[in-house]
Amino acid sequence: MNLPFQTPVNDPVNVSRRGFIAGAGVGALVLGFGVPMGAARAQGAAKVVPGTRVPAFLAIRPDNTILFQSPFAEGGQGVWTAMAQIVGEELDADPASFTVENAPPGPDYQVVFGQMRITGGSFSVRSSYATMRKLGATARAMLVQAAAQKMGVPAGELTTEPGRVIHKASGKVMTYGELAPAALDMPAPANVALKDPKDFRWIGKRQARIDVRAKSTGKAQFSIDMKVEGMLHAAVQHAPRLGQTVGKIRNEAEVKAMKGVHSVHVLPGAVAVVAERFWHARRAVEAAQVDWAEATGETYRPMPADFSTEAFAQYLANYQGKEEVAETAGDMAASFAGAASTVTATYHSQFVNHAQLEPPSALARYNADGTLDMWFPNQAPEMFLAEVVKASGLAADKINIHSPLLGGFFGRHFIYPHGTPWPQALELAKRVGRPVKLIWTREEEFLRDPLRPMAAVRFRGALDAKGMPVAIEAISVTEGPTEGIADKRAAKLDDAALEGLTGKKYALPAKRIAQVFVKSPTTLAYWRSVGNSMNDFFYETFLDELADKGGQDPYALRLKLLEGNARLTNLIKAAVDLSGGWKAGPFTAPDGSKRARGIAMASPFGTETAAIAEVSIADGQIKVHDVWQAIDPGSIVNPAIIEAQVNSAAALGLSEVLIEEAVYKDGLRAARNFDGYPILTPDRMPRVHVRIVESGAPMGGIGEPGLPAVPPAVANAVSRLVGKRMRKMPLANFA
């Protein structure tokens, strides 16, 4: 998820004569922009995959409505609204007039820093901000050119107001919709002027989400809603342990005879039933009595029959191996040799599921003309297209990947071997000769969902005679998600394994951050805020442990370590001010409960955050009453979206630190649904207070940064309240 930060080259071109896309409407102005990578740009269109669509585009219809094909998927994070605000700002068109769709795959959609296309890593807005502004400004310039010709006046005498071009001297007005046919023939200007931010009408302002109405009225279409003519339904029963194969279906004849069943199929590591209705397919496949055989030969990450998460956690804590250093500064040996006191501690994180609202599904249809259509949730259409090419044997220009709305992100919808249903849907559609829609039940999803990694981090800290930290060493024993997905150790460290341990902004004389690689028996995946989701918990709670040892207040300690860093000093003070002033506790609240507060900071995805949590304990259960979070993403597009995302991220952070844990016993998942894998319930959701700080630094991400500081803030508060350090997530069994 880590990308080089390079500025894309974003020259819009009028592609209407070459690639008019169905649905834009006759007479629409279609603008495309492309950011081909290096050699592809130099060599021109020859490098574009034949048959792919025009680059991400804007269509202004004759009725003055606007269609925008988004390079980024909408999954509740508000990116479609942000895109409409950015483009609409420079186009001078109300974002509320936009209709936004997910764009199909295409080489020119690689607008993430000009290199690739994903929706993840909180990259969407910050990586394409300049591109989208220039796109909108170019569209406006072409409309003005068209109006100048129509009105017979110099373009310099024209201005725009939302959705129309105005000649003030004569009083003439033309709508964008009226101008669209003429604008088709206008050359795209090589250079366009962008607005001064002080003149922004929509960027930086609250704007209603453009996807909410469709979702709240049931009109929004997710992958699980997709239907095509002649479609069959499928359900699967996976092997209890990855790597096992189907030995025999003992009652296959009875299953085939069940109501609605079309056919029964043996797939790699699974049995599938295809039926006229999903309920029939599910009932039949769950009735199948399967003898599972152990894997023979090489298989992808086979699950050992004796694997348990409890034993693995202890294994990680005790494992001694090669330490690969990711970050180092100062003289560690001298710092520890001269220390007045030292602290050692081992911290643990747990495996966690994605547990998104929408169960995975996929629909595959082979067409009479030799093409293939597939519908499934994804965060990277081009990556999936490449995989479908390999799986189907078809050329890329014969494959249409449709990307519906996502019923939850959290890093679930990337390329995970054996972790998504589309290969099974593809194979079943090929076998039965009809479109097949496959849904994984929640039980099958929990079984095959790749997990956020588990880690054990061994800390050493040194303090001087004044109780101030002078050195921190963190050795993480883990496997990163990127190397887990690839199923091999890369030549260099997986940054996602250590982010949140590395990159901390505190001024310490000495530090050393390293990884000991240990392969996990489970399949692994990215999870919201990736490595930061666990590593900031580790670092920020150990920092509080050092504060305790040195007799320091945790807030005062952080202020001291941030001296000279105006941005972060301002940020942490903003969080404290938002909370009504710092008070660590324990203290007695007005309702008579004994409470304490914890504080933590994080620097994920180009954004800085500081969080404070207030907790109490009743009947052995931790209650989080309030979370105050100050967030500095440099600059912003929509404060309402930021506040919503901080609330959302805080909820997930609370869920993982308090409750969530994926457990294995004897190689089997202990929980296959939410009855055994609880998540944060509404009655346990605290009040979340958000303060946005715009420092003017380069724009950072929004979707994920609100999570990492919350778990350590909660853990630090609980530690203060009970007088015992919390070193392991989740805290459910803290007593």
PDB file of C-alpha atoms in Angstrom, residues 463 466-469 506 540-562 572-573 576 579 581-587 596-601 612 716-717 720 725:
ATOM      1  CA  LEU A 463      15.119   6.700  30.773  1.00  0.00           C
ATOM      2  CA  LYS A 466      14.757  12.979  35.151  1.00  0.00           C
ATOM      3  CA  GLY A 467      12.500  10.141  33.979  1.00  0.00           C
ATOM      4  CA  MET A 468      12.597  11.171  30.317  1.00  0.00           C
ATOM      5  CA  PRO A 469      12.892   8.503  27.588  1.00  0.00           C
ATOM      6  CA  TYR A 506       8.872  12.134  18.889  1.00  0.00           C
ATOM      7  CA  GLU A 540       1.779   4.649  22.124  1.00  0.00           C
ATOM      8  CA  THR A 541       0.957   2.295  24.984  1.00  0.00           C
ATOM      9  CA  PHE A 542       4.630   1.512  25.587  1.00  0.00           C
ATOM     10  CA  LEU A 543       5.362   5.240  25.577  1.00  0.00           C
ATOM     11  CA  ASP A 544       2.823   5.607  28.384  1.00  0.00           C
ATOM     12  CA  GLU A 545       4.521   2.732  30.183  1.00  0.00           C
ATOM     13  CA  LEU A 546       7.764   4.687  30.017  1.00  0.00           C
ATOM     14  CA  ALA A 547       5.941   7.750  31.335  1.00  0.00           C
ATOM     15  CA  ASP A 548       4.710   5.689  34.295  1.00  0.00           C
ATOM     16  CA  LYS A 549       8.206   4.414  35.006  1.00  0.00           C
ATOM     17  CA  GLY A 550       9.676   7.906  34.856  1.00  0.00           C
ATOM     18  CA  GLY A 551       6.928   9.511  36.918  1.00  0.00           C
ATOM     19  CA  GLN A 552       5.848  11.623  33.947  1.00  0.00           C
ATOM     20  CA  ASP A 553       2.393  12.770  32.926  1.00  0.00           C
ATOM     21  CA  PRO A 554       1.693  11.209  29.500  1.00  0.00           C
ATOM     22  CA  TYR A 555       0.462  14.463  27.959  1.00  0.00           C
ATOM     23  CA  ALA A 556       3.337  16.521  29.364  1.00  0.00           C
ATOM     24  CA  LEU A 557       5.780  13.854  28.197  1.00  0.00           C
ATOM     25  CA  ARG A 558       4.498  14.042  24.643  1.00  0.00           C
ATOM     26  CA  LEU A 559       4.654  17.822  24.632  1.00  0.00           C
ATOM     27  CA  LYS A 560       8.282  17.604  25.734  1.00  0.00           C
ATOM     28  CA  LEU A 561       9.131  15.068  23.018  1.00  0.00           C
ATOM     29  CA  LEU A 562       7.424  17.276  20.414  1.00  0.00           C
ATOM     30  CA  ILE A 572      -2.183  17.592  20.499  1.00  0.00           C
ATOM     31  CA  LYS A 573      -3.117  20.850  22.219  1.00  0.00           C
ATOM     32  CA  VAL A 576      -6.774  18.498  24.766  1.00  0.00           C
ATOM     33  CA  SER A 579     -11.740  17.518  25.561  1.00  0.00           C
ATOM     34  CA  GLY A 581      -8.586  20.254  29.301  1.00  0.00           C
ATOM     35  CA  TRP A 582      -6.288  17.394  30.210  1.00  0.00           C
ATOM     36  CA  LYS A 583      -7.056  15.291  33.262  1.00  0.00           C
ATOM     37  CA  ALA A 584      -5.535  11.836  33.342  1.00  0.00           C
ATOM     38  CA  GLY A 585      -7.349  10.553  36.403  1.00  0.00           C
ATOM     39  CA  PRO A 586      -8.569   8.433  37.945  1.00  0.00           C
ATOM     40  CA  PHE A 587     -11.338  10.849  38.851  1.00  0.00           C
ATOM     41  CA  ALA A 596      -9.655   7.890  33.576  1.00  0.00           C
ATOM     42  CA  ARG A 597      -8.394   9.281  30.299  1.00  0.00           C
ATOM     43  CA  GLY A 598      -5.750   8.136  27.867  1.00  0.00           C
ATOM     44  CA  ILE A 599      -3.981   9.997  25.092  1.00  0.00           C
ATOM     45  CA  ALA A 600      -2.228   8.861  21.912  1.00  0.00           C
ATOM     46  CA  MET A 601      -0.994  10.155  18.566  1.00  0.00           C
ATOM     47  CA  ILE A 612      -8.122  11.236  23.936  1.00  0.00           C
ATOM     48  CA  ASN A 716      -3.842   3.913  28.188  1.00  0.00           C
ATOM     49  CA  ALA A 717      -7.018   5.089  29.910  1.00  0.00           C
ATOM     50  CA  ARG A 720      -4.490   4.234  34.379  1.00  0.00           C
ATOM     51  CA  ARG A 725      -0.554  -1.972  31.888  1.00  0.00           C
TER      52      ARG A 725
END
